[in-house]
Amino acid sequence: MANQTFFDEWVGRIIEFTNTTEPAGWMLEAKYAEGNDQDNPGQYFEYEGLQGDPSAAYGAFRCRNIYNSDDIAFMRIIMQIPCAGFEYATSTERARQATDVLTDMPATEIQCLDTLMKNKCKATPAIRHHEAIKQDGDGMVPGGFLHYILMDHAPGVELRRTQTISSPGNHFWSLSFDERARIRNAFREAWMECRRAGVSPTRAQLFWDSKFSKVYIVGFNRSDLARPTDIWTDVQWVDWQLADCPYLDGWSRQTHGNKDRWTL
């Protein structure tokens, strides 16, 4: 359910990674965002006697290394949640929905992140650790999946997407034309770097490091593994709100190359 929240009490928690050679503990300092794809009971129990697909909540946090207070990072959490209406059911009832099998969206996100980490992609913040565990008896779904993904905190300023390019809070469109051109060129390099690393990014967050003229792509929950047909076109700038153009009848997103009516 879009308006439901599941990470309200997570700030202040310490997340310990157990799959590292050195002690690794991280305190969650601030919640940046959260979302979920919670099913209602009708969806989950659609077929009598069969369980439906699991639901998940997604949290994004700033965190700090408890062994080195100068070390600040970003943590993505993917956690199984019960279907709507079962949040306050007994732990035994909630545990009946437990699974370690992710649905398509979180499974693809993790596959993309693991692919970027394996191929040492430089267009995304470095992924430090990824650990998958089962929730304990106090979890939302005891025995259900719980993934912690730790990565470097992106440097620079977030280029937050807004409803329109003229909406308040759109940092990119408040910049000079020359600065916007630098960002577009840097984004093209970042997109192509992700593509070379095996992932085609879609509608993620962008961070602009002006000092080094570098764009970082963060968040891959809508992305997918790269396909041979995934090639760069300047229409990507429109998709990522780094350019604007009129929606003309018959306009082809693949082949349209005339930018006379674009806003850059």
Short mmCIF file of C-alpha atoms in Angstrom, two decimals:
data_model
loop_
_atom_site.label_atom_id
_atom_site.label_comp_id
_atom_site.label_asym_id
_atom_site.label_seq_id
_atom_site.Cartn_x
_atom_site.Cartn_y
_atom_site.Cartn_z
CA MET A 1 0.00 0.00 0.00
CA ALA A 2 1.61 3.23 -1.16
CA ASN A 3 0.88 5.25 2.00
CA GLN A 4 1.97 2.52 4.42
CA THR A 5 5.40 2.85 6.08
CA PHE A 6 7.60 0.11 7.50
CA PHE A 7 10.86 1.81 8.47
CA ASP A 8 9.63 4.45 10.92
CA GLU A 9 11.64 3.02 13.82
CA TRP A 10 14.78 2.04 11.96
CA VAL A 11 16.79 5.24 12.42
CA GLY A 12 19.27 4.54 15.22
CA ARG A 13 19.51 0.82 14.52
CA ILE A 14 22.91 -0.78 14.02
CA ILE A 15 23.25 -3.18 11.10
CA GLU A 16 26.02 -5.75 11.52
CA PHE A 17 27.42 -7.47 8.44
CA THR A 18 28.57 -11.03 9.09
CA ASN A 19 30.02 -11.87 5.66
CA THR A 20 33.07 -9.59 5.95
CA THR A 21 36.61 -10.35 7.10
CA GLU A 22 36.63 -7.39 9.51
CA PRO A 23 33.93 -6.20 11.94
CA ALA A 24 31.37 -4.13 10.06
CA GLY A 25 28.65 -2.29 11.94
CA TRP A 26 26.64 0.63 10.59
CA MET A 27 24.24 2.92 12.42
CA LEU A 28 21.30 4.19 10.38
CA GLU A 29 21.35 7.97 10.86
CA ALA A 30 18.66 9.28 8.52
CA LYS A 31 15.97 7.84 6.29
CA TYR A 32 16.03 9.31 2.79
CA ALA A 33 13.03 7.49 1.35
CA GLU A 34 10.95 4.35 1.47
CA GLY A 35 8.35 2.58 -0.62
CA ASN A 36 6.62 -0.76 -0.94
CA ASP A 37 4.70 -3.02 -3.28
CA GLN A 38 2.35 -4.46 -0.67
CA ASP A 39 -0.43 -6.65 -2.01
CA ASN A 40 -3.92 -6.67 -0.57
CA PRO A 41 -5.34 -9.99 0.72
CA GLY A 42 -7.41 -10.45 -2.41
CA GLN A 43 -4.26 -10.42 -4.54
CA TYR A 44 -2.22 -12.57 -2.18
CA PHE A 45 -4.90 -15.22 -1.61
CA GLU A 46 -6.33 -15.06 -5.13
CA TYR A 47 -6.11 -18.81 -5.63
CA GLU A 48 -7.48 -20.95 -2.83
CA GLY A 49 -4.79 -22.97 -1.10
CA LEU A 50 -1.96 -21.16 -2.88
CA GLN A 51 0.09 -18.23 -1.65
CA GLY A 52 0.60 -15.28 -3.94
CA ASP A 53 3.78 -13.34 -4.63
CA PRO A 54 5.43 -11.85 -1.54
CA SER A 55 5.40 -8.13 -0.85
CA ALA A 56 8.45 -6.03 -0.05
CA ALA A 57 9.34 -2.69 1.50
CA TYR A 58 12.32 -0.67 0.29
CA GLY A 59 14.28 1.72 2.50
CA ALA A 60 17.12 4.15 1.72
CA PHE A 61 19.29 5.40 4.58
CA ARG A 62 22.39 7.40 5.37
CA CYS A 63 24.54 5.39 7.75
CA ARG A 64 27.78 5.75 9.71
CA ASN A 65 30.50 3.21 10.48
CA ILE A 66 30.42 2.54 14.24
CA TYR A 67 34.16 1.73 14.13
CA ASN A 68 35.09 4.86 12.16
CA SER A 69 32.85 7.86 12.70
CA ASP A 70 34.27 9.66 9.65
CA ASP A 71 33.02 6.92 7.34
CA ILE A 72 29.54 7.77 6.01
CA ALA A 73 27.78 5.51 3.51
CA PHE A 74 24.41 4.70 1.97
CA MET A 75 22.33 1.63 2.74
CA ARG A 76 19.54 0.10 0.70
CA ILE A 77 17.25 -2.32 2.56
CA ILE A 78 14.84 -4.73 0.90
CA MET A 79 12.55 -6.46 3.39
CA GLN A 80 9.65 -8.85 2.99
CA ILE A 81 6.40 -7.55 4.48
CA PRO A 82 3.04 -9.28 4.95
CA CYS A 83 0.10 -8.57 2.71
CA ALA A 84 -2.12 -5.69 3.80
CA GLY A 85 -4.14 -6.32 6.93
CA PHE A 86 -1.66 -8.81 8.39
CA GLU A 87 0.77 -6.24 9.83
CA TYR A 88 -0.63 -6.77 13.34
CA ALA A 89 -1.34 -10.49 13.02
CA THR A 90 0.55 -12.86 15.29
CA SER A 91 4.15 -13.63 14.37
CA THR A 92 3.09 -17.21 13.63
CA GLU A 93 0.48 -16.03 11.11
CA ARG A 94 2.92 -13.61 9.47
CA ALA A 95 5.61 -16.30 9.31
CA ARG A 96 3.34 -18.41 7.11
CA GLN A 97 3.98 -15.92 4.30
CA ALA A 98 7.77 -16.17 4.65
CA THR A 99 9.90 -16.90 1.61
CA ASP A 100 13.46 -16.30 0.48
CA VAL A 101 12.36 -15.96 -3.15
CA LEU A 102 12.23 -12.35 -4.31
CA THR A 103 9.67 -11.03 -6.75
CA ASP A 104 10.81 -9.73 -10.12
CA MET A 105 11.51 -6.09 -9.24
CA PRO A 106 13.76 -6.58 -6.17
CA ALA A 107 15.37 -9.65 -7.75
CA THR A 108 16.29 -7.65 -10.84
CA GLU A 109 17.52 -4.72 -8.74
CA ILE A 110 19.86 -6.96 -6.77
CA GLN A 111 21.02 -8.69 -9.94
CA CYS A 112 21.82 -5.29 -11.46
CA LEU A 113 23.72 -4.15 -8.36
CA ASP A 114 25.68 -7.40 -8.17
CA THR A 115 26.53 -7.09 -11.88
CA LEU A 116 27.76 -3.51 -11.44
CA MET A 117 29.83 -4.54 -8.42
CA LYS A 118 31.34 -7.55 -10.23
CA ASN A 119 32.30 -5.42 -13.24
CA LYS A 120 33.63 -2.55 -11.09
CA CYS A 121 31.39 0.09 -12.65
CA LYS A 122 32.72 3.62 -12.02
CA ALA A 123 29.45 5.42 -12.80
CA THR A 124 27.80 4.32 -9.56
CA PRO A 125 28.96 4.65 -5.97
CA ALA A 126 31.08 1.63 -5.05
CA ILE A 127 29.05 -1.24 -3.61
CA ARG A 128 30.81 -2.43 -0.47
CA HIS A 129 28.70 -5.26 0.89
CA HIS A 130 25.54 -7.17 0.11
CA GLU A 131 24.17 -9.60 2.66
CA ALA A 132 20.93 -11.60 2.53
CA ILE A 133 19.53 -12.97 5.78
CA LYS A 134 16.24 -14.21 7.18
CA GLN A 135 14.19 -12.02 9.49
CA ASP A 136 14.20 -13.04 13.12
CA GLY A 137 11.14 -13.69 15.26
CA ASP A 138 10.55 -9.97 15.77
CA GLY A 139 10.61 -9.19 12.04
CA MET A 140 7.67 -8.13 9.89
CA VAL A 141 7.68 -11.63 8.39
CA PRO A 142 9.70 -14.01 10.59
CA GLY A 143 11.84 -16.13 8.30
CA GLY A 144 11.20 -13.82 5.33
CA PHE A 145 13.89 -12.29 3.16
CA LEU A 146 15.93 -9.29 4.28
CA HIS A 147 18.68 -7.77 2.14
CA TYR A 148 21.21 -5.14 3.23
CA ILE A 149 23.14 -3.39 0.46
CA LEU A 150 25.88 -1.00 1.56
CA MET A 151 27.51 1.41 -0.87
CA ASP A 152 29.53 4.60 -0.88
CA HIS A 153 27.52 7.76 -0.41
CA ALA A 154 27.27 9.54 -3.76
CA PRO A 155 29.25 12.81 -3.84
CA GLY A 156 27.86 16.03 -5.17
CA VAL A 157 24.34 17.43 -5.48
CA GLU A 158 21.26 15.34 -6.23
CA LEU A 159 19.49 16.30 -9.45
CA ARG A 160 16.06 15.54 -8.11
CA ARG A 161 13.36 14.85 -10.66
CA THR A 162 10.26 17.07 -10.38
CA GLN A 163 6.84 17.07 -11.99
CA THR A 164 7.95 19.51 -14.70
CA ILE A 165 11.22 21.24 -15.51
CA SER A 166 9.81 24.49 -14.07
CA SER A 167 8.66 22.96 -10.78
CA PRO A 168 10.21 24.35 -7.56
CA GLY A 169 13.20 22.40 -6.33
CA ASN A 170 14.50 21.37 -9.75
CA HIS A 171 18.20 22.07 -9.28
CA PHE A 172 19.28 21.08 -12.78
CA TRP A 173 17.07 23.63 -14.52
CA SER A 174 18.23 26.40 -12.18
CA LEU A 175 21.79 26.06 -13.51
CA SER A 176 23.36 27.92 -16.42
CA PHE A 177 23.16 26.55 -19.94
CA ASP A 178 26.87 25.71 -19.92
CA GLU A 179 26.57 23.82 -16.63
CA ARG A 180 23.58 21.87 -17.95
CA ALA A 181 25.57 20.94 -21.06
CA ARG A 182 28.40 19.62 -18.85
CA ILE A 183 25.90 17.52 -16.92
CA ARG A 184 24.32 16.08 -20.07
CA ASN A 185 27.72 15.07 -21.43
CA ALA A 186 28.74 13.56 -18.09
CA PHE A 187 25.44 11.69 -17.85
CA ARG A 188 25.95 10.20 -21.30
CA GLU A 189 29.34 8.88 -20.17
CA ALA A 190 27.80 7.48 -16.96
CA TRP A 191 24.95 5.78 -18.84
CA MET A 192 27.36 4.20 -21.30
CA GLU A 193 29.65 3.06 -18.47
CA CYS A 194 26.70 1.27 -16.84
CA ARG A 195 25.83 -0.25 -20.20
CA ARG A 196 29.40 -1.52 -20.64
CA ALA A 197 29.20 -2.99 -17.13
CA GLY A 198 26.10 -4.95 -18.11
CA VAL A 199 23.18 -2.83 -16.88
CA SER A 200 20.80 -0.46 -18.67
CA PRO A 201 19.79 2.15 -16.06
CA THR A 202 16.23 3.48 -16.05
CA ARG A 203 14.81 6.44 -14.11
CA ALA A 204 17.28 6.31 -11.22
CA GLN A 205 18.62 9.16 -9.10
CA LEU A 206 21.43 11.35 -10.43
CA PHE A 207 24.16 13.10 -8.45
CA TRP A 208 26.34 15.81 -10.01
CA ASP A 209 29.92 16.26 -8.82
CA SER A 210 30.75 19.61 -10.40
CA LYS A 211 34.37 19.60 -9.23
CA PHE A 212 35.18 16.49 -11.25
CA SER A 213 32.48 16.93 -13.94
CA LYS A 214 31.07 13.52 -13.09
CA VAL A 215 27.52 12.18 -12.83
CA TYR A 216 26.73 9.23 -10.56
CA ILE A 217 23.69 7.02 -11.11
CA VAL A 218 22.07 5.71 -7.93
CA GLY A 219 19.11 3.35 -7.55
CA PHE A 220 18.37 0.50 -9.94
CA ASN A 221 14.94 -0.74 -8.89
CA ARG A 222 13.55 0.00 -12.36
CA SER A 223 16.60 -1.00 -14.36
CA ASP A 224 17.44 -4.24 -16.11
CA LEU A 225 20.40 -6.20 -17.39
CA ALA A 226 21.72 -4.77 -20.64
CA ARG A 227 20.61 -6.16 -23.99
CA PRO A 228 22.35 -5.77 -27.37
CA THR A 229 19.53 -3.47 -28.49
CA ASP A 230 20.16 -1.02 -25.62
CA ILE A 231 22.10 1.76 -27.31
CA TRP A 232 22.54 5.40 -26.44
CA THR A 233 20.34 8.03 -28.07
CA ASP A 234 20.00 11.63 -26.96
CA VAL A 235 16.37 10.90 -26.12
CA GLN A 236 17.79 9.53 -22.86
CA TRP A 237 18.26 13.18 -21.82
CA VAL A 238 14.51 13.70 -22.17
CA ASP A 239 13.71 10.53 -20.24
CA TRP A 240 15.91 11.68 -17.36
CA GLN A 241 14.61 15.27 -17.41
CA LEU A 242 17.94 16.69 -18.61
CA ALA A 243 16.22 18.05 -21.73
CA ASP A 244 12.66 18.77 -22.74
CA CYS A 245 10.85 18.52 -26.04
CA PRO A 246 7.29 18.74 -27.35
CA TYR A 247 5.36 15.53 -27.81
CA LEU A 248 4.80 15.66 -31.54
CA ASP A 249 2.44 13.33 -33.37
CA GLY A 250 4.43 10.53 -34.93
CA TRP A 251 7.55 11.44 -32.95
CA SER A 252 9.87 8.43 -32.76
CA ARG A 253 11.78 8.09 -29.51
CA GLN A 254 14.33 5.88 -31.23
CA THR A 255 15.16 7.84 -34.37
CA HIS A 256 14.18 11.45 -33.71
CA GLY A 257 17.35 13.47 -34.10
CA ASN A 258 16.21 17.04 -34.78
CA LYS A 259 16.64 19.09 -31.60
CA ASP A 260 15.44 22.40 -33.03
CA ARG A 261 12.44 22.39 -30.70
CA TRP A 262 14.19 20.90 -27.68
CA THR A 263 14.82 22.85 -24.50
CA LEU A 264 18.41 22.20 -23.43
#
